[in-house]
mmCIF file of C-alpha atoms in Angstrom:
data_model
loop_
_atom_site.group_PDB
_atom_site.id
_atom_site.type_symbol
_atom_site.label_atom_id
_atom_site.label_comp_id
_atom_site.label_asym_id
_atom_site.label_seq_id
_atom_site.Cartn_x
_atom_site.Cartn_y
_atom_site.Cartn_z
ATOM 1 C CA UNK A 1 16.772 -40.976 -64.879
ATOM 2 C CA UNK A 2 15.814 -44.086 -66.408
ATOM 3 C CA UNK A 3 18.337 -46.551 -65.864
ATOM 4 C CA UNK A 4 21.248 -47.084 -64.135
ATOM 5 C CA UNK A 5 24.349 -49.106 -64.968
ATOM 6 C CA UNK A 6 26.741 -50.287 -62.700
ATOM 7 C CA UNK A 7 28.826 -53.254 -64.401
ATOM 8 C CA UNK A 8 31.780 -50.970 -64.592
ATOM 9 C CA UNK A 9 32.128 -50.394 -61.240
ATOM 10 C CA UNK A 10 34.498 -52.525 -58.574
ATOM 11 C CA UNK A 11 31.888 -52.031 -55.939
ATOM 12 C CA UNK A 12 31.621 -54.948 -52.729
ATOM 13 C CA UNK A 13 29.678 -55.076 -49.957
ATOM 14 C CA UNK A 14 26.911 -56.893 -47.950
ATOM 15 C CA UNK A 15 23.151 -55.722 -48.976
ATOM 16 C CA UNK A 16 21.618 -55.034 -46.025
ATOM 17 C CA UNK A 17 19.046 -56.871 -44.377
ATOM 18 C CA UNK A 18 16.533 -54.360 -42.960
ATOM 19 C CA UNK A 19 18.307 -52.555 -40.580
ATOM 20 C CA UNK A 20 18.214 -49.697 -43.200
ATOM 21 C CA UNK A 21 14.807 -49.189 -43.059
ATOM 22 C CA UNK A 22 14.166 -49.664 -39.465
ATOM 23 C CA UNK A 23 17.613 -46.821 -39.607
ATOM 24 C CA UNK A 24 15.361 -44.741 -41.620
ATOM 25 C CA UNK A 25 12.103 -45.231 -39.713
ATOM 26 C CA UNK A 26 13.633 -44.509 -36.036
ATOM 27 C CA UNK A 27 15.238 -41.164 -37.847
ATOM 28 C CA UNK A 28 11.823 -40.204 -39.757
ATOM 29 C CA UNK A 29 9.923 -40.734 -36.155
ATOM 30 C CA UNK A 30 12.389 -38.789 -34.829
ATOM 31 C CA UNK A 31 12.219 -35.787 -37.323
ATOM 32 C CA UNK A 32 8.256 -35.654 -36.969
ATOM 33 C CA UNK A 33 8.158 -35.881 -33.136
ATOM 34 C CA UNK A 34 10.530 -32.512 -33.065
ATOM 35 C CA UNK A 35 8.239 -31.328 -35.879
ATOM 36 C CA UNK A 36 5.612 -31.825 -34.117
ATOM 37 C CA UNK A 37 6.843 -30.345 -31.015
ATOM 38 C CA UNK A 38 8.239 -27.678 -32.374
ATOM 39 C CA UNK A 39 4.328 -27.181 -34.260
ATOM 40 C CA UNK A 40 2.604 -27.938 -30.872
ATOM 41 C CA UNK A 41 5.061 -25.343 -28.809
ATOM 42 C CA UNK A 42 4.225 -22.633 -31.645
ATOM 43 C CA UNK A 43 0.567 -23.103 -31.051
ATOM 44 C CA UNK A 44 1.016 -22.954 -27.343
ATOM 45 C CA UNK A 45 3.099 -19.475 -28.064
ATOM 46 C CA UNK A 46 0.082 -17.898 -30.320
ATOM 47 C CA UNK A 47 -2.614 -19.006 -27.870
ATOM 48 C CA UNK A 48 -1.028 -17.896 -25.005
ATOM 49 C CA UNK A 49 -0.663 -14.628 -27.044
ATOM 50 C CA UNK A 50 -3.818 -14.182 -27.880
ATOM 51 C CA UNK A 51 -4.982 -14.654 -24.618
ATOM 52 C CA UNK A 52 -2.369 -12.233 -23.051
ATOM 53 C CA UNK A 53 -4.223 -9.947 -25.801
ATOM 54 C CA UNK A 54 -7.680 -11.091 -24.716
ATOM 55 C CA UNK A 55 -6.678 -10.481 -20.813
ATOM 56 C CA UNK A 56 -4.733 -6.963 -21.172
ATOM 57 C CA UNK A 57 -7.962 -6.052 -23.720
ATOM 58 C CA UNK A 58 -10.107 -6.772 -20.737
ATOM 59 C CA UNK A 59 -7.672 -5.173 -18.092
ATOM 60 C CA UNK A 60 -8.277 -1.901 -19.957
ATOM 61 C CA UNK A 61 -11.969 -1.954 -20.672
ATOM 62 C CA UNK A 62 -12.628 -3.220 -17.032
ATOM 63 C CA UNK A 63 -10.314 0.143 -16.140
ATOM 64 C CA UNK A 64 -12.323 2.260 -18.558
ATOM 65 C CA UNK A 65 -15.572 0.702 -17.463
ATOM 66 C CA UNK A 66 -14.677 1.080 -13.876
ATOM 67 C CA UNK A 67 -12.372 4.521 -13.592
ATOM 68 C CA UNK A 68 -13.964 8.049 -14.845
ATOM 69 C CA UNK A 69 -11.657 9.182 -17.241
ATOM 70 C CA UNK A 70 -9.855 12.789 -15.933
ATOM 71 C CA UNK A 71 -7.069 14.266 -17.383
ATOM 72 C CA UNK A 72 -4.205 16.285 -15.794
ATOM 73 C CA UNK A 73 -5.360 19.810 -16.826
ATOM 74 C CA UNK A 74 -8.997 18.841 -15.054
ATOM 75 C CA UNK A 75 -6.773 18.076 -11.635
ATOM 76 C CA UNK A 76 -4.277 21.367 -12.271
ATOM 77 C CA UNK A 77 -7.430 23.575 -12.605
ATOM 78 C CA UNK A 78 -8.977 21.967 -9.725
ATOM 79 C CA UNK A 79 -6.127 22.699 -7.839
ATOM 80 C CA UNK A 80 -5.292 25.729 -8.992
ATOM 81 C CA UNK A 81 -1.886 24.551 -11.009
ATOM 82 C CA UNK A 82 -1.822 22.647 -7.177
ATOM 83 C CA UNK A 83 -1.414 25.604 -5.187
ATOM 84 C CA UNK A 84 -0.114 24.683 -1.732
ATOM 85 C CA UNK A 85 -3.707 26.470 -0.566
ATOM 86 C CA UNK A 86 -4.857 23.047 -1.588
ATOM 87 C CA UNK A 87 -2.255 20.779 -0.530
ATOM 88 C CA UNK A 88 -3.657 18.417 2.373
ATOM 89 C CA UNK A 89 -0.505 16.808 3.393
ATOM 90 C CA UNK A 90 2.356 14.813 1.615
ATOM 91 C CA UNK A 91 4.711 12.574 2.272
ATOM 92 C CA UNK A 92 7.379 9.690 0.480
ATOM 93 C CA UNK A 93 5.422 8.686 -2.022
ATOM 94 C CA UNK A 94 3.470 11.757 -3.234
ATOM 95 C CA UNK A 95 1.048 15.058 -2.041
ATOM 96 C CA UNK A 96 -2.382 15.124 -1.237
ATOM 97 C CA UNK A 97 -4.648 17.935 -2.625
ATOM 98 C CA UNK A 98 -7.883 18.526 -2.230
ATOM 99 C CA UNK A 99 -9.537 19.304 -5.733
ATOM 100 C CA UNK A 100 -13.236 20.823 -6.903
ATOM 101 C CA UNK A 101 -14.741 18.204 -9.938
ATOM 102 C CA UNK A 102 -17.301 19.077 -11.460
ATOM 103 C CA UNK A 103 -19.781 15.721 -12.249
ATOM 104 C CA UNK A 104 -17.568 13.610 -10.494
ATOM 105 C CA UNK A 105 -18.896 9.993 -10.240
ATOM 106 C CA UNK A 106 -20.176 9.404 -6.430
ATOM 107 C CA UNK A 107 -19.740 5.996 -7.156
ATOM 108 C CA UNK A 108 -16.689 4.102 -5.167
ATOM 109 C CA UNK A 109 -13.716 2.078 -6.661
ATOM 110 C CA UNK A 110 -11.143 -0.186 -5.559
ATOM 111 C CA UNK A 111 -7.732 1.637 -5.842
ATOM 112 C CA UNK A 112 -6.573 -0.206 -8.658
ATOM 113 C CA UNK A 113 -6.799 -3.986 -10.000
ATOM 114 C CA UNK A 114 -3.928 -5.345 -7.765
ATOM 115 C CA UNK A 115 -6.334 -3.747 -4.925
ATOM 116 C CA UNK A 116 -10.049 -4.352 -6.218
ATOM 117 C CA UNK A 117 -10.750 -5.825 -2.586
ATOM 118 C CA UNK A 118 -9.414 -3.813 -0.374
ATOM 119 C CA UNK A 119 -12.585 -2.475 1.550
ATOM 120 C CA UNK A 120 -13.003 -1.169 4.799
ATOM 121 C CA UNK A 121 -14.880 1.372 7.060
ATOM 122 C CA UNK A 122 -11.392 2.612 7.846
ATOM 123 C CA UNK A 123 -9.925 3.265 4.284
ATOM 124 C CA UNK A 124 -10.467 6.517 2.309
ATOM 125 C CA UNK A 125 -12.286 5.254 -0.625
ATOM 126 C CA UNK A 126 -11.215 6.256 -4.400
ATOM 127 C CA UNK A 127 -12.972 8.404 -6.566
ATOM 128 C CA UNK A 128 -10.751 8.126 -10.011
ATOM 129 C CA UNK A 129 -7.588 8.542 -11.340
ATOM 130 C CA UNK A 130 -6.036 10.023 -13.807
ATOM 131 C CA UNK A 131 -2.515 8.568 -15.887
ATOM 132 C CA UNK A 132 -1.413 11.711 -18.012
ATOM 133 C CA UNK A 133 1.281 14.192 -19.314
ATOM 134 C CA UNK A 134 2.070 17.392 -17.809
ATOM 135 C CA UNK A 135 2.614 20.818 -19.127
ATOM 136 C CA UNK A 136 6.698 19.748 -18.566
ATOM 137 C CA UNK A 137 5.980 16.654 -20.655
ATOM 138 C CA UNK A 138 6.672 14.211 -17.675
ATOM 139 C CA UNK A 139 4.602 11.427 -16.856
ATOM 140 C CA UNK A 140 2.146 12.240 -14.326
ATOM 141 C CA UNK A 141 -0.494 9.893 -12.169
ATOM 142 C CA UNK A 142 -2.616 10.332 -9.476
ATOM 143 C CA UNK A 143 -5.660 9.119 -7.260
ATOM 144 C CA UNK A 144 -8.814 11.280 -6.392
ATOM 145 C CA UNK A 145 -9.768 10.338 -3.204
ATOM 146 C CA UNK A 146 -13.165 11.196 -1.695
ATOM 147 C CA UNK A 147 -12.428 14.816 0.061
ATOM 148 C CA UNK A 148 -12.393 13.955 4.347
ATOM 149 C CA UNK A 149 -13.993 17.358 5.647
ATOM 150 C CA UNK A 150 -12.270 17.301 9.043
ATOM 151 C CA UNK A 151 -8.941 17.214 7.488
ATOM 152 C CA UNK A 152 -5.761 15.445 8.223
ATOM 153 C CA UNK A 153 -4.999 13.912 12.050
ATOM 154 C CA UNK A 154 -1.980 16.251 11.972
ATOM 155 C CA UNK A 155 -4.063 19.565 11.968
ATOM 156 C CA UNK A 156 -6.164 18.204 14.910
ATOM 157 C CA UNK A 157 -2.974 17.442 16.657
ATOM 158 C CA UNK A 158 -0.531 20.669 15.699
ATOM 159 C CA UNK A 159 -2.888 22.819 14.757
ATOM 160 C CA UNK A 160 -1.663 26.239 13.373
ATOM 161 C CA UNK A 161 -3.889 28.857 16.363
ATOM 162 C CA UNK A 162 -1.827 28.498 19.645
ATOM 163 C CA UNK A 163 -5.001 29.060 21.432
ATOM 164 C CA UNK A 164 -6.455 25.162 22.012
ATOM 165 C CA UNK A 165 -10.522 25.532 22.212
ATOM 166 C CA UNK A 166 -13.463 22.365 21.860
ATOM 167 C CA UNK A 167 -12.820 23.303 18.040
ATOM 168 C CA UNK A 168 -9.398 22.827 17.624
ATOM 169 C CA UNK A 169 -8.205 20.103 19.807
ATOM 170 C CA UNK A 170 -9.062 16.060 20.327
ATOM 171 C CA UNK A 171 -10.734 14.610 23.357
ATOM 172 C CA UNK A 172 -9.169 11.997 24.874
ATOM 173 C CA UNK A 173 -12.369 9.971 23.750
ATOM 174 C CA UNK A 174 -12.273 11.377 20.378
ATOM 175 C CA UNK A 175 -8.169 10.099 19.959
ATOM 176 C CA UNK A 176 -9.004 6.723 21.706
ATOM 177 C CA UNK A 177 -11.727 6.032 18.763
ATOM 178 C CA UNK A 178 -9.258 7.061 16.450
ATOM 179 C CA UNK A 179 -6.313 5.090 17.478
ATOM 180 C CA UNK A 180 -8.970 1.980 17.506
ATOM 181 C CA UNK A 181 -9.864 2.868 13.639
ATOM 182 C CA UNK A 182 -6.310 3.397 12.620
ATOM 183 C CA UNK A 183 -5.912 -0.385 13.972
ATOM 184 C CA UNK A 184 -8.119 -1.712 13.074
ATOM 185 C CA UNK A 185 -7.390 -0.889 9.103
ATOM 186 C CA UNK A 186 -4.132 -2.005 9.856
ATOM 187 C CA UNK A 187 -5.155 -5.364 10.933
ATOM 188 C CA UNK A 188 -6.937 -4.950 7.855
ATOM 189 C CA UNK A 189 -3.822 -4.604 5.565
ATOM 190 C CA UNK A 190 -1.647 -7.003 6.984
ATOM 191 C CA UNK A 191 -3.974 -10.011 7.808
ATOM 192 C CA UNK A 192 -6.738 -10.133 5.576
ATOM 193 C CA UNK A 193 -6.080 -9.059 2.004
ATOM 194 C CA UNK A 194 -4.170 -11.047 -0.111
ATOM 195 C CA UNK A 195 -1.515 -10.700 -0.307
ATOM 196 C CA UNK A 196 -0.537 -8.481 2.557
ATOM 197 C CA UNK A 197 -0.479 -4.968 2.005
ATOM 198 C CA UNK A 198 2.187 -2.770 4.130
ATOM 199 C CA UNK A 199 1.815 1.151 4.570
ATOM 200 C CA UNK A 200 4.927 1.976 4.237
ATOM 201 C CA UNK A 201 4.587 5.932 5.542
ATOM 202 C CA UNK A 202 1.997 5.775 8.986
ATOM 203 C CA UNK A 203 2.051 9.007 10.405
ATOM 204 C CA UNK A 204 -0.701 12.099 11.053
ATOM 205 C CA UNK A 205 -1.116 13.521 7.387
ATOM 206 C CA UNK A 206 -2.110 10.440 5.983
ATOM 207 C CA UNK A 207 -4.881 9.619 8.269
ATOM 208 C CA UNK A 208 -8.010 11.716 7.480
ATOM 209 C CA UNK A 209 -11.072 12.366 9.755
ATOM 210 C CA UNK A 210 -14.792 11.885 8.493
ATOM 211 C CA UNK A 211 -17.772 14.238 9.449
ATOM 212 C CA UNK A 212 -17.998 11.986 12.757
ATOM 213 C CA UNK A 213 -14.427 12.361 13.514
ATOM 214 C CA UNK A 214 -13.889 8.847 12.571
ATOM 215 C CA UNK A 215 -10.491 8.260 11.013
ATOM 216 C CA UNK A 216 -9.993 7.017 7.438
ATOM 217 C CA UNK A 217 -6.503 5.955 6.427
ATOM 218 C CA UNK A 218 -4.591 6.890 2.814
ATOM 219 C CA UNK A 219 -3.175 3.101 0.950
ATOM 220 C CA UNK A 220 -1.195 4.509 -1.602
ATOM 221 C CA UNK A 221 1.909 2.129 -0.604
ATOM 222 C CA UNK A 222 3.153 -0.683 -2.373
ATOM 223 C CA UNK A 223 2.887 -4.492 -0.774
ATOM 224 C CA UNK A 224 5.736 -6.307 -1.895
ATOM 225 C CA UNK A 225 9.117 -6.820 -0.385
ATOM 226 C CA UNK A 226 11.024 -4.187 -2.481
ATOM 227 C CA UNK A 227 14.515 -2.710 -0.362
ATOM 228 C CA UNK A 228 14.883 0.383 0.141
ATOM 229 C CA UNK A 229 14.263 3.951 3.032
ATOM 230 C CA UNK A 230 10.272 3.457 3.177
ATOM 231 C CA UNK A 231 8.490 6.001 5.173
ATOM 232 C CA UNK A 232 9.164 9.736 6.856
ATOM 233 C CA UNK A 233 11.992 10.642 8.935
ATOM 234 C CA UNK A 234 10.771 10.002 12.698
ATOM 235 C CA UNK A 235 8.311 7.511 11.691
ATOM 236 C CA UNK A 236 10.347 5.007 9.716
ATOM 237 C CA UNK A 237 11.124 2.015 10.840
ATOM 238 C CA UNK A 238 15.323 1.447 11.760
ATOM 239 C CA UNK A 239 15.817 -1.584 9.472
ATOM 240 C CA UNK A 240 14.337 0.183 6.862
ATOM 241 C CA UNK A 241 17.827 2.473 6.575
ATOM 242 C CA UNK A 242 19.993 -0.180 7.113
ATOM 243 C CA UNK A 243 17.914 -1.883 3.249
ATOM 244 C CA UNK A 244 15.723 -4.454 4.910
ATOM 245 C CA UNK A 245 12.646 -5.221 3.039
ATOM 246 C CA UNK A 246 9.697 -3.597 3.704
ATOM 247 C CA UNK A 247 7.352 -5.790 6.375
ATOM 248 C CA UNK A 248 4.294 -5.519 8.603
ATOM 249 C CA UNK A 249 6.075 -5.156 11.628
ATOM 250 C CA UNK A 250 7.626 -1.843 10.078
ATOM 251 C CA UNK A 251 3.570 -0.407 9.955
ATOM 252 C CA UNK A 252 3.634 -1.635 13.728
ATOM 253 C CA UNK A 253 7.132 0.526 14.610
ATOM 254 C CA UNK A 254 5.476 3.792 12.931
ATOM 255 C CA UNK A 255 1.963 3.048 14.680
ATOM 256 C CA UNK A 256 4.117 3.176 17.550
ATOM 257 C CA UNK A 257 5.473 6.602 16.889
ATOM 258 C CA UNK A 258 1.750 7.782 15.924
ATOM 259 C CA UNK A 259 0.322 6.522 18.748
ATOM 260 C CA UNK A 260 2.245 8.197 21.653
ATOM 261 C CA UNK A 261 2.313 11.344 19.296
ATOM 262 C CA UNK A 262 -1.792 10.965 19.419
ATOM 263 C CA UNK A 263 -1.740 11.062 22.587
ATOM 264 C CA UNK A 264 1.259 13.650 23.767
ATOM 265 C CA UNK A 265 0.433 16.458 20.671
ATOM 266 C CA UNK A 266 4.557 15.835 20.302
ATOM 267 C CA UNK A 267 5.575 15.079 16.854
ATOM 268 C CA UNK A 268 8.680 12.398 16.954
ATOM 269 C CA UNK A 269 11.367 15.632 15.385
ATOM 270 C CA UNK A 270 9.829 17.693 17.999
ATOM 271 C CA UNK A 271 12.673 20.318 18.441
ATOM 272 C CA UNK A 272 12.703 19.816 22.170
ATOM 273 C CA UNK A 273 14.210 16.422 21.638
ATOM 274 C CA UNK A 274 17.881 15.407 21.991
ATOM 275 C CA UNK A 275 19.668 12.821 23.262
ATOM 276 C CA UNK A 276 18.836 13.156 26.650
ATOM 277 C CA UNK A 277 14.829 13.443 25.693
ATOM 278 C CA UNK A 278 12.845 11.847 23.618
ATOM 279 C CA UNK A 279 9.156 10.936 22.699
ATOM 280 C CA UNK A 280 9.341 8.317 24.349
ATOM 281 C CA UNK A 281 10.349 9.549 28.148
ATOM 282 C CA UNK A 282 8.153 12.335 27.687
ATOM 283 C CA UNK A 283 5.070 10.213 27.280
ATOM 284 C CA UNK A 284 5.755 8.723 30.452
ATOM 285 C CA UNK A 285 5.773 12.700 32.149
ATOM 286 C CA UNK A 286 2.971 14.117 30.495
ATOM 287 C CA UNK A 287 0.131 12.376 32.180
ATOM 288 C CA UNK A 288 -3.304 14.250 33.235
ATOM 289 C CA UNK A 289 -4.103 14.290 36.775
ATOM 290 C CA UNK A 290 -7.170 12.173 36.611
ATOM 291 C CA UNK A 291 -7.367 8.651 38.052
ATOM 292 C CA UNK A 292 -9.209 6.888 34.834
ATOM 293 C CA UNK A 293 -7.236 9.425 32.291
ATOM 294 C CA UNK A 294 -3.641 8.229 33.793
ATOM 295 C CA UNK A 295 -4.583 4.401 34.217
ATOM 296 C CA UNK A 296 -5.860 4.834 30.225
ATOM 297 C CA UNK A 297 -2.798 6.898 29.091
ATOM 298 C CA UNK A 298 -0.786 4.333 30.938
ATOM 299 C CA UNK A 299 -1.975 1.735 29.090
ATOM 300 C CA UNK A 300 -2.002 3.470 25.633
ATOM 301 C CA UNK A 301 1.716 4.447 26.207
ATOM 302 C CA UNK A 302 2.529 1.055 26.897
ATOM 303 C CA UNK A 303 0.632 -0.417 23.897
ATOM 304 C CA UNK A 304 2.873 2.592 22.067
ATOM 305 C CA UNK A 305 5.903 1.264 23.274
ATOM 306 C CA UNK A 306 5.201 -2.772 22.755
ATOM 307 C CA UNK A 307 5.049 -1.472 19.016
ATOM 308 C CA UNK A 308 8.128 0.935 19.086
ATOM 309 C CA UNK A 309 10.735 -1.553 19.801
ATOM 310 C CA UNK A 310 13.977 -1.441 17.562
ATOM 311 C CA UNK A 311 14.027 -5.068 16.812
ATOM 312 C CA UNK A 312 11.195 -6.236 14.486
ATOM 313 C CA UNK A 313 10.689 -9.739 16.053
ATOM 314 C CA UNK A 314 9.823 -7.570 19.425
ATOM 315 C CA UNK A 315 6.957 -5.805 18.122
ATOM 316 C CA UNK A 316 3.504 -6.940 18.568
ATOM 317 C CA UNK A 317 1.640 -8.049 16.159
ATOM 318 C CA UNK A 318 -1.261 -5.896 14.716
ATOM 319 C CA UNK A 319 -4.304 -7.848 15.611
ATOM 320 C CA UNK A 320 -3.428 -8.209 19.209
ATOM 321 C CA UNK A 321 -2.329 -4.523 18.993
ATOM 322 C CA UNK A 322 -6.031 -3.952 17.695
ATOM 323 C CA UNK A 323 -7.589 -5.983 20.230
ATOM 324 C CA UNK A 324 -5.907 -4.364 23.168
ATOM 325 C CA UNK A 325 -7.083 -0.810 22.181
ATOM 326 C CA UNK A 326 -10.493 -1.959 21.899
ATOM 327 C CA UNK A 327 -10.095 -3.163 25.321
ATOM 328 C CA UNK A 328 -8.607 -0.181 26.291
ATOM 329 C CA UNK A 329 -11.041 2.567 24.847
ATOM 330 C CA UNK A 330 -13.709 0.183 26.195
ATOM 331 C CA UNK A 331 -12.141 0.132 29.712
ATOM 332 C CA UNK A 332 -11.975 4.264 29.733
ATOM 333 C CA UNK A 333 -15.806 4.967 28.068
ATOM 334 C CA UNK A 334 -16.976 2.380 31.196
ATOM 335 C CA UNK A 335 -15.353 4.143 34.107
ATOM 336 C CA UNK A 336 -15.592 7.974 33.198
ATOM 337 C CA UNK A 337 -19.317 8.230 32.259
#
């Protein structure tokens, strides 16, 4: 258009004086600033993408780099399509077998990235894992721990032979060292990894005994504060079944259970308990006739019982739990040598 004519038209009204532009300026500002944003957000989104990438890239390799790849018909030969022959124990959250690898990395791992620092004396140690498919077609996972060649606690303390020899059976010395490792990686869990990692299931199949009879505990569990029945009937702590959220002091309830179970040989479902009897009374009747044995079972029963109380706030806490079965073993190793 080249010209514009408007004498025909009965048009009136005030030119404006600036405001128009300063009108269209604000508004043009405006419009570029959300622009802008909008191009400055969009960046943010890609970056933060690509480094998402980057990080889950790096998640992986660090898993390859750090994992031996095995796959699921490796573990089902190992175990012989995991024959109960093989099975160690098992419990809420899964079985333990024991499994023959051939070339299997001696080198040790951290469980997984969420717990590349737990490490401890106390704590069976990882070998690999293995995230597959099964012959069904279901998802399968597991963790291949380093094999414990004394077994689980629970064969030491119910073991299948009724006849009890030197082979078969704990020393009171032997279950004192043991209740000060099992403790001790509990102190561990709950006080010095962060964040605080809860068992969830303590009870004699998942603690394992070394060559020297040492224990070394399974940490399959998860550490967060997810509801829900955690654990094994007899061992689990009461607020669990009435949906609390998992906590430490629910470890310390089932340490309870283990510990007077350690040192009775009575599991918690024992069928001679009822109403009338229970683990806890019979600890306090099956004491040994010797001076230093009683004063020490004494003690450890009490300890048992400071940890097995129904209300969580009663409980006592881990490390001083820890600390008082040092003293304790101490106390016994000093007076009957």
């Amino acid at each position: 258009m080249s010209k514009l004519d408007l004498s025909f038209n009965d048009l009136q009204s005030e030119v404006p004086k600036g405001n128009l532009s300063k009108t269209l300026v604000i508004t043009l500002t405006s419009i570029n600033a959300v622009v802008f944003s909008v191009s400055v957000l969009d960046v943010i989104v890609l970056i933060r993408k690509k480094l998402r990438k980057r990080h889950e890239s790096q998640l992986i390799s660090t898993t390859e780099e750090l994992y031996e790849r095995v796959s699921y018909h490796a573990l089902s030969n190992g175990t012989n399509g995991f024959s109960e022959d093989n099975l160690l124990g098992q419990g809420s959250y899964g079985m333990v077998f024991n499994t023959q690898q051939s070339g299997t990395s001696r080198s040790f791992v951290t469980e997984c990235e969420a717990l590349r620092r737990v490490r401890h004396r106390c704590l069976v140690k990882i070998i690999t894992c293995c995230s597959s498919i099964n012959h069904q077609g279901q998802e399968f996972k597991a963790l291949v721990f380093k094999l414990m060649p004394n077994g689980s606690l629970n064969g030491w303390l119910h073991p299948e032979s009724d006849t009890l020899t030197q082979t078969n059976t704990l020393s009171l010395e032997q279950r004192l060292h043991i209740a000060v490792d099992i403790m001790d990686a509990l102190d561990y869990l709950h006080n010095h990894c962060q964040p605080s990692i809860i068992h969830c299931d303590l009870k004699p199949s998942n603690i394992f005994l070394a060559e020297d009879m040492k224990s070394a505990n399974k940490t399959l569990q998860n550490w967060n504060s997810a509801t829900g029945i955690r654990g094994t009937i007899g061992y689990v702590a009461p607020e669990y079944g009435e949906g609390s959220s998992v906590s430490t002091q629910g470890d310390v309830y089932s340490l309870g259970i283990l510990l007077l179970e350690m040192f009775t040989g009575r599991s918690p479902t024992d069928e001679i308990f009822n109403d009338s009897l229970h683990l806890h009374k019979f600890s306090e009747n099956a004491l040994p006739e010797r001076i230093w044995d009683i004063n020490c079972l004494l003690s450890v029963v009490s300890l048992g019982i400071s940890c097995w109380k129904k209300q969580p706030r009663e409980r006592i806490p881990i490390q001083d739990a820890a600390i008082e079965m040092h003293s304790i073993r101490d106390s016994y190793l000093k007076f009957a040598r």
